[in-house]
């Protein structure tokens, strides 16, 4: 075709397209969206029947799902809300900057909240309900590393002190501090859901929404207006857990569930989909799964342009450009924008000829525009029949100036320079003078200011402040002995597996008039393996739609019975889903004020090994319930392969401080454990090549007081310091050992033991650890940055008793020095442990050790890190 023919062709196409569009507009106007939809379907069918294959597309054009004509009016004061949002932005930035000025490297994130501020603020002012009219409440899964913004708002609301804000990531500081991320364990009156381990928020939110329906359908939860909101990052959506359960949400028609994905096009290192478009990719995934998808891409500034775009040129151009290039546009000038975005077609250039470069550069994205975000949330809240996902386009580090906004390094940025601070201050209208700016002081308007009054009034209208965690259910009464009595006496010489006993116990509990209804059995498709099928019939399997088919085994006694009020949660083959459900149930006393007792019964190998991070999150949020590993024990489960033979799940239980792990042998042991578990009284918490080398020998050869200090990793330095202190202040000669691998020492020790056992008449081998320490003198002290179980696992081969120091317990966000003091693994605690050992050997008296406690500056009443 000649160029002239080509342009004639294009001209004809434009005309043809216009005619079709005009016709469609007519139908939309006179017949409505439904008629238009039917017509389009017929056109599609007609094309297919004529033998043409239309390209499949799960996406819609790269534009807002809600057109301006369908936008509701914005109900609040935009001006005041912008003021409040600016103040929240400021303090969020200031808390991270100040923390890092005081101590380099303490960390924190400024760019994530900067991109998400509008997404949160619109929700706080208009949507998040601390209490719904029917007494329910919304449950919010905040994006973990957006926490500075959430703290900042609570500060302006007056719920968090300036001191606490000052001590962001300094939780052990005087006056208390704030944890880096949402941790209910650390801030039990504030955070409800730990989310920062990517992907755990989304899957937990889905199962939370499902569990709420379960409670409602079983009549345990009378109210149902609450929504579950989850705010993941676009990078986070790559986690299998993020997308892995989305079909469950649509299958279950969870219209009580709203995802808001902050699509700032960036993750930690760089673009999420530089060569693609994350919003379109997510749209396809969620639409394909049956979700209601609302895209919020362009801000109000774009409305006029899009409205004039009758031929769809602009929207086509919007859809062509990949995310990496969009990111480039965000950091460039208006002139660049004009040339590289609109410059591909003279007609596009014409569209924006009335706009200056400066105006072009300021064209806002949808996720930064409260009007667009409000419209999306309102549509999400009102939508019925399926869950909703809002895909909001934003800029990472929005407002942080030249060095932060949209840059690849922005995620790790902890501060901005004075000039940028000044621009930020002026852009967001923060009333702080130039002279004070350098320190980034906090700013809170007075209680009677229009801003504080407005935000408090909004929260009052929405039922109170958020987030707020508290125990909303009364304490469970301990169960009477009579339930368990039959198990105390045993099975009269009959050998019964603990799994079988457990199932009998569970069946009995389900029949108990007091707690029966509260029991929530959760099974990932293995009930028959454990002999639990009788429960199908006894209490039914939960199904939100009942049973729409005649089960094949209907004529048997124990048929597969599904029911709307069924009690068993048969989750299918998803351990991640099942434990998420377990978490929802186990936190229900706090979140809903409803006491339930979840029993998650799994093939033991597929417990902690499979879903360790979720189990950790369960501990963090204080979930209560029973994790029951059936068919446990490496040698007990004969016949199955390596993927089934669990001999280590108890070791995997070590790191979770508030998980109690038992390996019961008898029915009565199991009975005692379960009875104790249900009615446990509050506050009852009872819980380098071959591996080592001598790093340094003591210089002082003639002292009678001697010690062997074993240090590992970063803590080896503490052991060296301790040896110096011991020598200088206490006349103790201490050798220092570097232990590179307790596991190797353990493996070697066991290998020797085994060989010796099998070769009784040959010279016996000595474990390496014993060989190393046999000729030494003095007390043995080990310290590492890991749990005490590591050194203790090899103490059996040491010539003398070992005192182990380690980091058992939940961590804190703090400086290294404060943390090593907190966990008692620093030099002074190693010194104290050594002196204690010498006292036990009778070489020092108690008074001398007591004096050392004082001299070393150790507080004897400091909390036990294992239990705090
Ligand atoms: C399981 C897991 N892996 C890695 C990280 C470390 N990490 C924290 S934030 C982040 C990037 C998040 O990007 P995105 O989800 O897009 O959030 P954004 O900050 O852009 O809103 C990473 C990799 C983590 N928190 N959890
Ligand atoms: Mg991102």
XYZ file of C-alpha atoms in Angstrom, residues 212 396 505:
3
model
C -16.336 -14.386 59.480
C 6.696 5.542 45.210
C -11.294 -36.727 72.660
